[in-house]
mmCIF file of C-alpha atoms in Angstrom:
data_model
loop_
_atom_site.group_PDB
_atom_site.id
_atom_site.type_symbol
_atom_site.label_atom_id
_atom_site.label_comp_id
_atom_site.label_asym_id
_atom_site.label_seq_id
_atom_site.Cartn_x
_atom_site.Cartn_y
_atom_site.Cartn_z
ATOM 1 C CA UNK A 903 22.731 -4.873 -43.603
ATOM 2 C CA UNK A 904 25.116 -5.356 -40.727
ATOM 3 C CA UNK A 905 25.078 -8.619 -38.841
ATOM 4 C CA UNK A 906 26.119 -9.347 -35.284
ATOM 5 C CA UNK A 907 26.796 -12.883 -33.974
ATOM 6 C CA UNK A 908 25.022 -14.328 -36.980
ATOM 7 C CA UNK A 909 21.782 -12.392 -36.348
ATOM 8 C CA UNK A 910 20.387 -9.571 -38.487
ATOM 9 C CA UNK A 911 20.508 -6.276 -36.574
ATOM 10 C CA UNK A 912 17.121 -4.676 -35.997
ATOM 11 C CA UNK A 913 16.400 -1.454 -37.876
ATOM 12 C CA UNK A 914 15.132 1.384 -35.733
ATOM 13 C CA UNK A 915 11.432 2.047 -36.275
ATOM 14 C CA UNK A 916 9.128 4.993 -35.712
ATOM 15 C CA UNK A 917 7.369 3.041 -32.957
ATOM 16 C CA UNK A 918 10.632 2.277 -31.196
ATOM 17 C CA UNK A 919 11.699 5.932 -31.384
ATOM 18 C CA UNK A 920 8.372 7.014 -29.933
ATOM 19 C CA UNK A 921 8.665 4.557 -27.058
ATOM 20 C CA UNK A 922 12.216 5.716 -26.326
ATOM 21 C CA UNK A 923 10.951 9.306 -26.196
ATOM 22 C CA UNK A 924 8.142 8.256 -23.823
ATOM 23 C CA UNK A 925 10.723 6.454 -21.687
ATOM 24 C CA UNK A 926 12.849 9.588 -21.364
ATOM 25 C CA UNK A 927 9.843 11.772 -20.566
ATOM 26 C CA UNK A 928 8.708 9.286 -17.945
ATOM 27 C CA UNK A 929 12.127 9.219 -16.298
ATOM 28 C CA UNK A 930 12.175 13.024 -16.020
ATOM 29 C CA UNK A 931 9.210 12.856 -13.677
ATOM 30 C CA UNK A 932 10.597 9.961 -11.632
ATOM 31 C CA UNK A 933 13.854 11.017 -10.023
ATOM 32 C CA UNK A 934 13.617 8.052 -7.650
ATOM 33 C CA UNK A 935 13.458 5.592 -10.567
ATOM 34 C CA UNK A 936 10.987 3.636 -12.718
ATOM 35 C CA UNK A 937 10.770 -0.124 -12.229
ATOM 36 C CA UNK A 938 11.372 -2.434 -15.183
ATOM 37 C CA UNK A 939 7.935 -4.009 -14.645
ATOM 38 C CA UNK A 940 6.177 -0.621 -14.654
ATOM 39 C CA UNK A 941 8.065 0.536 -17.784
ATOM 40 C CA UNK A 942 7.175 -2.678 -19.630
ATOM 41 C CA UNK A 943 3.527 -2.258 -18.685
ATOM 42 C CA UNK A 944 3.444 1.435 -19.659
ATOM 43 C CA UNK A 945 5.147 0.946 -23.034
ATOM 44 C CA UNK A 946 3.671 -2.478 -23.812
ATOM 45 C CA UNK A 947 7.056 -4.115 -24.393
ATOM 46 C CA UNK A 948 8.923 -7.213 -23.190
ATOM 47 C CA UNK A 949 11.910 -7.183 -20.851
ATOM 48 C CA UNK A 950 14.112 -8.184 -23.791
ATOM 49 C CA UNK A 951 12.963 -5.107 -25.734
ATOM 50 C CA UNK A 952 13.482 -2.890 -22.702
ATOM 51 C CA UNK A 953 17.062 -4.158 -22.323
ATOM 52 C CA UNK A 954 17.628 -3.382 -26.003
ATOM 53 C CA UNK A 955 16.347 0.176 -25.436
ATOM 54 C CA UNK A 956 18.635 0.495 -22.430
ATOM 55 C CA UNK A 957 21.641 -0.592 -24.503
ATOM 56 C CA UNK A 958 20.762 1.990 -27.170
ATOM 57 C CA UNK A 959 20.344 4.662 -24.520
ATOM 58 C CA UNK A 960 23.718 3.927 -22.964
ATOM 59 C CA UNK A 961 25.370 4.097 -26.345
ATOM 60 C CA UNK A 962 23.569 7.034 -27.944
ATOM 61 C CA UNK A 963 22.160 9.173 -25.117
ATOM 62 C CA UNK A 964 25.196 10.693 -23.398
ATOM 63 C CA UNK A 965 25.973 14.012 -21.741
ATOM 64 C CA UNK A 966 28.713 16.508 -22.623
ATOM 65 C CA UNK A 967 31.281 14.312 -20.881
ATOM 66 C CA UNK A 968 30.231 11.250 -22.841
ATOM 67 C CA UNK A 969 28.504 9.634 -19.851
ATOM 68 C CA UNK A 970 25.142 7.837 -20.323
ATOM 69 C CA UNK A 971 22.160 9.827 -19.079
ATOM 70 C CA UNK A 972 20.202 6.646 -18.240
ATOM 71 C CA UNK A 973 21.314 4.102 -15.666
ATOM 72 C CA UNK A 974 19.983 0.865 -14.230
ATOM 73 C CA UNK A 975 19.946 0.184 -10.470
ATOM 74 C CA UNK A 976 18.809 -2.783 -8.398
ATOM 75 C CA UNK A 977 16.827 -2.596 -5.156
ATOM 76 C CA UNK A 978 16.328 -6.028 -3.688
ATOM 77 C CA UNK A 979 14.844 -8.256 -6.366
ATOM 78 C CA UNK A 980 13.659 -5.365 -8.566
ATOM 79 C CA UNK A 981 15.525 -3.401 -11.226
ATOM 80 C CA UNK A 982 14.875 0.274 -11.894
ATOM 81 C CA UNK A 983 15.764 2.764 -14.597
ATOM 82 C CA UNK A 984 16.553 6.350 -13.700
ATOM 83 C CA UNK A 985 18.345 9.390 -15.048
ATOM 84 C CA UNK A 986 21.973 9.374 -13.995
ATOM 85 C CA UNK A 987 22.833 11.139 -10.749
ATOM 86 C CA UNK A 988 24.709 13.910 -12.541
ATOM 87 C CA UNK A 989 21.718 14.552 -14.811
ATOM 88 C CA UNK A 990 19.092 14.760 -12.039
ATOM 89 C CA UNK A 991 21.060 16.188 -9.121
ATOM 90 C CA UNK A 992 18.613 18.991 -8.243
ATOM 91 C CA UNK A 993 15.508 16.815 -8.497
ATOM 92 C CA UNK A 994 17.191 13.985 -6.651
ATOM 93 C CA UNK A 995 17.959 16.227 -3.701
ATOM 94 C CA UNK A 996 14.317 17.266 -3.352
ATOM 95 C CA UNK A 997 13.115 13.675 -3.568
ATOM 96 C CA UNK A 998 15.698 12.529 -1.044
ATOM 97 C CA UNK A 999 14.621 15.216 1.425
ATOM 98 C CA UNK A 1000 10.949 14.296 1.048
ATOM 99 C CA UNK A 1001 11.602 10.572 1.371
ATOM 100 C CA UNK A 1002 13.769 11.204 4.414
ATOM 101 C CA UNK A 1003 11.017 13.283 6.004
ATOM 102 C CA UNK A 1004 8.402 10.585 5.343
ATOM 103 C CA UNK A 1005 10.649 7.911 6.869
ATOM 104 C CA UNK A 1006 11.207 10.210 9.848
ATOM 105 C CA UNK A 1007 7.467 10.758 10.345
ATOM 106 C CA UNK A 1008 6.948 7.008 10.751
ATOM 107 C CA UNK A 1009 9.004 7.128 13.951
ATOM 108 C CA UNK A 1010 6.809 9.602 15.839
ATOM 109 C CA UNK A 1011 6.697 7.213 18.791
ATOM 110 C CA UNK A 1012 10.396 7.957 19.433
ATOM 111 C CA UNK A 1013 9.671 11.585 20.382
ATOM 112 C CA UNK A 1014 11.713 12.638 23.391
ATOM 113 C CA UNK A 1015 14.419 10.006 22.928
ATOM 114 C CA UNK A 1016 18.062 10.223 21.934
ATOM 115 C CA UNK A 1017 17.260 8.399 18.674
ATOM 116 C CA UNK A 1018 14.648 10.946 17.585
ATOM 117 C CA UNK A 1019 16.910 13.835 18.616
ATOM 118 C CA UNK A 1020 19.679 12.407 16.436
ATOM 119 C CA UNK A 1021 17.342 11.957 13.471
ATOM 120 C CA UNK A 1022 15.941 15.474 13.877
ATOM 121 C CA UNK A 1023 19.464 16.933 13.889
ATOM 122 C CA UNK A 1024 20.341 15.001 10.743
ATOM 123 C CA UNK A 1025 17.079 16.145 9.149
ATOM 124 C CA UNK A 1026 17.858 19.822 9.788
ATOM 125 C CA UNK A 1027 21.343 19.442 8.304
ATOM 126 C CA UNK A 1028 19.953 17.626 5.283
ATOM 127 C CA UNK A 1029 17.302 20.298 4.743
ATOM 128 C CA UNK A 1030 19.899 23.070 4.830
ATOM 129 C CA UNK A 1031 21.839 21.298 2.063
ATOM 130 C CA UNK A 1032 19.009 21.717 -0.454
ATOM 131 C CA UNK A 1033 19.895 24.376 -3.049
ATOM 132 C CA UNK A 1034 17.901 27.579 -2.660
ATOM 133 C CA UNK A 1035 16.321 27.202 -6.089
ATOM 134 C CA UNK A 1036 14.823 23.868 -5.020
ATOM 135 C CA UNK A 1037 13.412 24.941 -1.662
ATOM 136 C CA UNK A 1038 10.147 26.168 -3.193
ATOM 137 C CA UNK A 1039 9.363 22.585 -4.163
ATOM 138 C CA UNK A 1040 9.366 21.630 -0.488
ATOM 139 C CA UNK A 1041 6.392 23.865 0.299
ATOM 140 C CA UNK A 1042 3.621 22.024 2.146
ATOM 141 C CA UNK A 1043 5.692 18.837 2.350
ATOM 142 C CA UNK A 1044 4.544 18.336 5.957
ATOM 143 C CA UNK A 1045 1.000 17.977 4.617
ATOM 144 C CA UNK A 1046 1.977 15.903 1.578
ATOM 145 C CA UNK A 1047 3.771 13.206 3.594
ATOM 146 C CA UNK A 1048 2.089 11.975 6.758
ATOM 147 C CA UNK A 1049 1.938 8.821 8.863
ATOM 148 C CA UNK A 1050 -1.013 7.947 11.099
ATOM 149 C CA UNK A 1051 0.320 6.256 14.256
ATOM 150 C CA UNK A 1052 -1.661 3.294 15.530
ATOM 151 C CA UNK A 1053 -1.204 1.786 18.982
ATOM 152 C CA UNK A 1054 2.369 3.064 19.160
ATOM 153 C CA UNK A 1055 4.283 2.601 22.391
ATOM 154 C CA UNK A 1056 5.527 5.708 24.185
ATOM 155 C CA UNK A 1057 9.280 5.818 24.804
ATOM 156 C CA UNK A 1058 9.507 9.335 26.237
ATOM 157 C CA UNK A 1059 10.564 7.930 29.635
ATOM 158 C CA UNK A 1060 13.173 5.554 28.183
ATOM 159 C CA UNK A 1061 15.735 8.009 26.814
ATOM 160 C CA UNK A 1062 18.539 6.854 29.136
ATOM 161 C CA UNK A 1063 17.728 3.193 28.420
ATOM 162 C CA UNK A 1064 17.874 3.734 24.659
ATOM 163 C CA UNK A 1065 21.100 5.726 25.007
ATOM 164 C CA UNK A 1066 22.735 2.756 26.805
ATOM 165 C CA UNK A 1067 21.374 0.232 24.299
ATOM 166 C CA UNK A 1068 22.645 2.201 21.294
ATOM 167 C CA UNK A 1069 26.060 2.703 22.901
ATOM 168 C CA UNK A 1070 26.389 -1.027 23.639
ATOM 169 C CA UNK A 1071 25.289 -1.906 20.100
ATOM 170 C CA UNK A 1072 27.822 0.418 18.496
ATOM 171 C CA UNK A 1073 30.755 -0.541 20.723
ATOM 172 C CA UNK A 1074 29.786 -4.230 21.110
ATOM 173 C CA UNK A 1075 29.674 -4.100 24.888
ATOM 174 C CA UNK A 1076 27.730 -6.513 27.074
ATOM 175 C CA UNK A 1077 24.971 -5.057 29.218
ATOM 176 C CA UNK A 1078 22.991 -6.164 32.253
ATOM 177 C CA UNK A 1079 19.224 -5.918 31.955
ATOM 178 C CA UNK A 1080 16.771 -6.083 34.843
ATOM 179 C CA UNK A 1081 13.811 -7.274 32.840
ATOM 180 C CA UNK A 1082 10.237 -7.160 34.081
ATOM 181 C CA UNK A 1083 7.529 -9.654 33.228
ATOM 182 C CA UNK A 1084 4.104 -8.612 32.014
ATOM 183 C CA UNK A 1085 2.784 -8.672 35.576
ATOM 184 C CA UNK A 1086 5.893 -7.380 37.350
ATOM 185 C CA UNK A 1087 7.970 -10.492 38.042
ATOM 186 C CA UNK A 1088 11.114 -10.688 35.985
ATOM 187 C CA UNK A 1089 14.698 -11.805 35.530
ATOM 188 C CA UNK A 1090 18.172 -10.364 35.205
ATOM 189 C CA UNK A 1091 20.069 -10.987 31.960
ATOM 190 C CA UNK A 1092 23.702 -10.481 31.041
ATOM 191 C CA UNK A 1093 22.995 -9.648 27.439
ATOM 192 C CA UNK A 1094 24.945 -9.204 24.173
ATOM 193 C CA UNK A 1095 22.824 -6.843 22.025
ATOM 194 C CA UNK A 1096 22.794 -7.661 18.305
ATOM 195 C CA UNK A 1097 19.877 -5.700 16.801
ATOM 196 C CA UNK A 1098 17.510 -2.895 17.794
ATOM 197 C CA UNK A 1099 14.314 -3.536 15.843
ATOM 198 C CA UNK A 1100 10.845 -2.071 15.494
ATOM 199 C CA UNK A 1101 7.804 -4.337 15.520
ATOM 200 C CA UNK A 1102 4.187 -3.175 15.550
ATOM 201 C CA UNK A 1103 5.009 0.239 16.947
ATOM 202 C CA UNK A 1104 7.365 -1.064 19.613
ATOM 203 C CA UNK A 1105 11.122 -1.398 20.085
ATOM 204 C CA UNK A 1106 12.853 -4.690 20.869
ATOM 205 C CA UNK A 1107 16.477 -5.734 21.257
ATOM 206 C CA UNK A 1108 17.542 -9.045 19.736
ATOM 207 C CA UNK A 1109 20.613 -10.541 21.344
ATOM 208 C CA UNK A 1110 22.183 -13.410 23.234
ATOM 209 C CA UNK A 1111 21.159 -13.884 26.838
ATOM 210 C CA UNK A 1112 23.798 -15.601 28.951
ATOM 211 C CA UNK A 1113 21.027 -16.757 31.239
ATOM 212 C CA UNK A 1114 19.620 -19.222 28.700
ATOM 213 C CA UNK A 1115 22.557 -19.076 26.274
ATOM 214 C CA UNK A 1116 20.319 -18.348 23.311
ATOM 215 C CA UNK A 1117 19.124 -15.419 21.196
ATOM 216 C CA UNK A 1118 15.970 -13.793 22.574
ATOM 217 C CA UNK A 1119 13.990 -10.569 22.062
ATOM 218 C CA UNK A 1120 13.599 -8.107 24.949
ATOM 219 C CA UNK A 1121 10.990 -5.327 24.853
ATOM 220 C CA UNK A 1122 12.581 -1.956 25.663
ATOM 221 C CA UNK A 1123 9.659 -0.727 27.809
ATOM 222 C CA UNK A 1124 9.970 -3.779 30.087
ATOM 223 C CA UNK A 1125 13.631 -3.066 30.852
ATOM 224 C CA UNK A 1126 13.518 -1.733 34.416
ATOM 225 C CA UNK A 1127 17.242 -1.013 34.524
ATOM 226 C CA UNK A 1128 20.074 -1.280 31.989
ATOM 227 C CA UNK A 1129 23.776 -0.895 32.725
ATOM 228 C CA UNK A 1130 26.934 -1.231 30.679
ATOM 229 C CA UNK A 1131 29.286 -4.034 31.618
ATOM 230 C CA UNK A 1132 33.058 -3.872 31.048
ATOM 231 C CA UNK A 1133 33.134 -7.001 28.861
ATOM 232 C CA UNK A 1134 33.231 -6.734 25.080
ATOM 233 C CA UNK A 1135 31.649 -9.404 22.910
ATOM 234 C CA UNK A 1136 32.438 -10.557 19.375
ATOM 235 C CA UNK A 1137 29.576 -9.790 17.009
ATOM 236 C CA UNK A 1138 28.676 -13.178 15.450
ATOM 237 C CA UNK A 1139 29.546 -13.345 11.747
ATOM 238 C CA UNK A 1140 26.788 -15.842 10.940
ATOM 239 C CA UNK A 1141 23.968 -13.888 12.608
ATOM 240 C CA UNK A 1142 21.421 -11.773 10.739
ATOM 241 C CA UNK A 1143 18.071 -10.537 12.067
ATOM 242 C CA UNK A 1144 16.439 -11.774 8.856
ATOM 243 C CA UNK A 1145 17.706 -15.298 9.416
ATOM 244 C CA UNK A 1146 16.729 -15.300 13.096
ATOM 245 C CA UNK A 1147 13.141 -14.087 12.519
ATOM 246 C CA UNK A 1148 12.557 -16.093 9.332
ATOM 247 C CA UNK A 1149 9.359 -18.100 9.551
ATOM 248 C CA UNK A 1150 8.168 -16.600 12.857
ATOM 249 C CA UNK A 1151 4.712 -14.963 12.855
ATOM 250 C CA UNK A 1152 5.844 -12.003 14.950
ATOM 251 C CA UNK A 1153 8.686 -12.396 17.451
ATOM 252 C CA UNK A 1154 7.691 -15.341 19.670
ATOM 253 C CA UNK A 1155 9.251 -18.604 18.485
ATOM 254 C CA UNK A 1156 7.674 -22.036 18.644
ATOM 255 C CA UNK A 1157 7.560 -25.347 16.780
ATOM 256 C CA UNK A 1158 7.046 -25.435 13.021
ATOM 257 C CA UNK A 1159 3.297 -25.586 12.378
ATOM 258 C CA UNK A 1160 1.330 -25.747 9.124
ATOM 259 C CA UNK A 1161 -1.864 -23.714 9.429
ATOM 260 C CA UNK A 1162 -4.878 -23.558 7.108
ATOM 261 C CA UNK A 1163 -7.435 -20.774 7.515
ATOM 262 C CA UNK A 1164 -10.686 -20.506 5.568
ATOM 263 C CA UNK A 1165 -11.385 -16.939 4.452
ATOM 264 C CA UNK A 1166 -15.129 -16.711 3.979
ATOM 265 C CA UNK A 1167 -15.892 -13.494 2.086
ATOM 266 C CA UNK A 1168 -14.397 -11.538 -0.859
ATOM 267 C CA UNK A 1169 -13.789 -8.382 1.194
ATOM 268 C CA UNK A 1170 -11.621 -10.156 3.764
ATOM 269 C CA UNK A 1171 -9.799 -12.059 1.017
ATOM 270 C CA UNK A 1172 -9.034 -8.813 -0.836
ATOM 271 C CA UNK A 1173 -7.833 -7.198 2.415
ATOM 272 C CA UNK A 1174 -5.522 -10.106 3.301
ATOM 273 C CA UNK A 1175 -4.285 -10.902 -0.210
ATOM 274 C CA UNK A 1176 -2.998 -7.332 -0.627
ATOM 275 C CA UNK A 1177 -0.661 -7.788 2.363
ATOM 276 C CA UNK A 1178 2.475 -9.798 2.997
ATOM 277 C CA UNK A 1179 1.384 -11.578 6.144
ATOM 278 C CA UNK A 1180 4.138 -14.199 6.091
ATOM 279 C CA UNK A 1181 6.746 -15.400 3.544
ATOM 280 C CA UNK A 1182 5.030 -18.810 3.290
ATOM 281 C CA UNK A 1183 1.496 -17.512 2.675
ATOM 282 C CA UNK A 1184 -0.515 -19.098 -0.133
ATOM 283 C CA UNK A 1185 -4.148 -18.561 -1.133
ATOM 284 C CA UNK A 1186 -6.239 -21.060 -3.062
ATOM 285 C CA UNK A 1187 -9.906 -20.928 -4.016
ATOM 286 C CA UNK A 1188 -12.115 -23.497 -2.303
ATOM 287 C CA UNK A 1189 -14.704 -25.439 -4.316
ATOM 288 C CA UNK A 1190 -17.384 -24.918 -1.699
ATOM 289 C CA UNK A 1191 -16.709 -21.181 -1.607
ATOM 290 C CA UNK A 1192 -14.143 -18.920 0.005
ATOM 291 C CA UNK A 1193 -10.371 -19.144 -0.032
ATOM 292 C CA UNK A 1194 -7.909 -21.189 2.015
ATOM 293 C CA UNK A 1195 -4.889 -19.332 3.390
ATOM 294 C CA UNK A 1196 -1.969 -21.687 4.094
ATOM 295 C CA UNK A 1197 0.986 -20.741 6.319
ATOM 296 C CA UNK A 1198 3.918 -22.635 7.805
ATOM 297 C CA UNK A 1199 4.995 -20.728 10.905
ATOM 298 C CA UNK A 1200 7.478 -21.155 13.747
ATOM 299 C CA UNK A 1201 5.021 -20.849 16.604
ATOM 300 C CA UNK A 1202 1.356 -19.814 16.810
ATOM 301 C CA UNK A 1203 1.363 -17.686 19.993
ATOM 302 C CA UNK A 1204 0.957 -14.406 18.096
ATOM 303 C CA UNK A 1205 -0.920 -15.929 15.164
ATOM 304 C CA UNK A 1206 -3.883 -16.880 17.364
ATOM 305 C CA UNK A 1207 -4.508 -13.269 18.435
ATOM 306 C CA UNK A 1208 -4.290 -12.133 14.821
ATOM 307 C CA UNK A 1209 -6.901 -14.750 13.888
ATOM 308 C CA UNK A 1210 -9.186 -13.612 16.722
ATOM 309 C CA UNK A 1211 -9.010 -10.078 15.325
ATOM 310 C CA UNK A 1212 -10.641 -11.292 12.092
ATOM 311 C CA UNK A 1213 -13.690 -12.520 14.000
ATOM 312 C CA UNK A 1214 -16.396 -14.389 12.050
ATOM 313 C CA UNK A 1215 -14.782 -13.764 8.661
ATOM 314 C CA UNK A 1216 -12.305 -16.650 9.009
ATOM 315 C CA UNK A 1217 -12.268 -20.216 10.313
ATOM 316 C CA UNK A 1218 -9.218 -22.252 11.352
ATOM 317 C CA UNK A 1219 -9.206 -25.602 9.526
ATOM 318 C CA UNK A 1220 -5.817 -26.940 10.671
ATOM 319 C CA UNK A 1221 -4.222 -27.849 13.013
ATOM 320 C CA UNK A 1222 -6.938 -29.297 15.261
ATOM 321 C CA UNK A 1223 -5.268 -27.989 18.435
ATOM 322 C CA UNK A 1224 -5.229 -24.381 17.197
ATOM 323 C CA UNK A 1225 -8.816 -24.708 15.945
ATOM 324 C CA UNK A 1226 -9.929 -25.930 19.390
ATOM 325 C CA UNK A 1227 -8.007 -23.141 21.141
ATOM 326 C CA UNK A 1228 -9.534 -20.411 18.955
ATOM 327 C CA UNK A 1229 -13.003 -21.925 19.377
ATOM 328 C CA UNK A 1230 -12.680 -21.968 23.175
ATOM 329 C CA UNK A 1231 -11.511 -18.337 23.270
ATOM 330 C CA UNK A 1232 -14.363 -17.198 21.013
ATOM 331 C CA UNK A 1233 -16.947 -19.050 23.124
ATOM 332 C CA UNK A 1234 -15.535 -17.456 26.278
ATOM 333 C CA UNK A 1235 -15.636 -14.010 24.657
ATOM 334 C CA UNK A 1236 -19.215 -14.524 23.434
ATOM 335 C CA UNK A 1237 -20.242 -15.628 26.912
ATOM 336 C CA UNK A 1238 -19.240 -12.210 28.267
ATOM 337 C CA UNK A 1239 -21.821 -10.514 26.043
#
């Protein structure tokens, strides 16, 4: 029996062969990939065993050119197995078209803008690239992939504004923004745009305002006038939108605050626990009943309105100031009924 690095090599077994066959069959129906965790759960094996199967597959399962038909890819923190691109080209194209369409449908609120026009043009070109033999698989895709818009902002009247913003982002040009307040009053900003981002169905531009010499977020629909300025700016190497928004509950910054919220019933707990509300979120069962949700956030301005939306199903335990503020707002609301 051959040995490797002092260890006895494992003999292939009927069970292992069966699981390898199930792995291949599973990959044929998943052109977009099969996560390591899902494979382990489906086959009832450890990650170590899965890696051994992958090594066997790379060595023994090859195409006519001697290339492995199984490959491993990483997306964020997760690893996926999939058939190699050469092996699944036709299927991959169909999946890519469908995924592209679904991503496009999410941005319905951009109808009538230069961004949506650009995406639609790219979509039509992408669709035409699908081989004729695969087009039948795209039947009814508009009904199979759908997004229900909720409280989306309408940007049909902001096409010229978005065109200027995108141009300044691409060419790193400063712009001047006449920015309106919620009730009409506003300010003028000489502004270096860093990121166009979507948040809760709305568009915002993150960038450096020379008025306050700090990075702020400006809502596109509150920009009354936008013009290009002749000055270029150097895109900051240390900036990332992830780093800037880290820890904020929404977009409005504030002081670091540790919040504890009592979730009173199982339905609300199940609803909240299935969502990523904030990177710091933690749930723990409470002896007297319910669950305590703990968060450490940079500012509570947006958090308080989210809490109010949960009504009687939650109770703020800490901090005392936020608890008092929520209580006063609820009493005022109840007084109106």
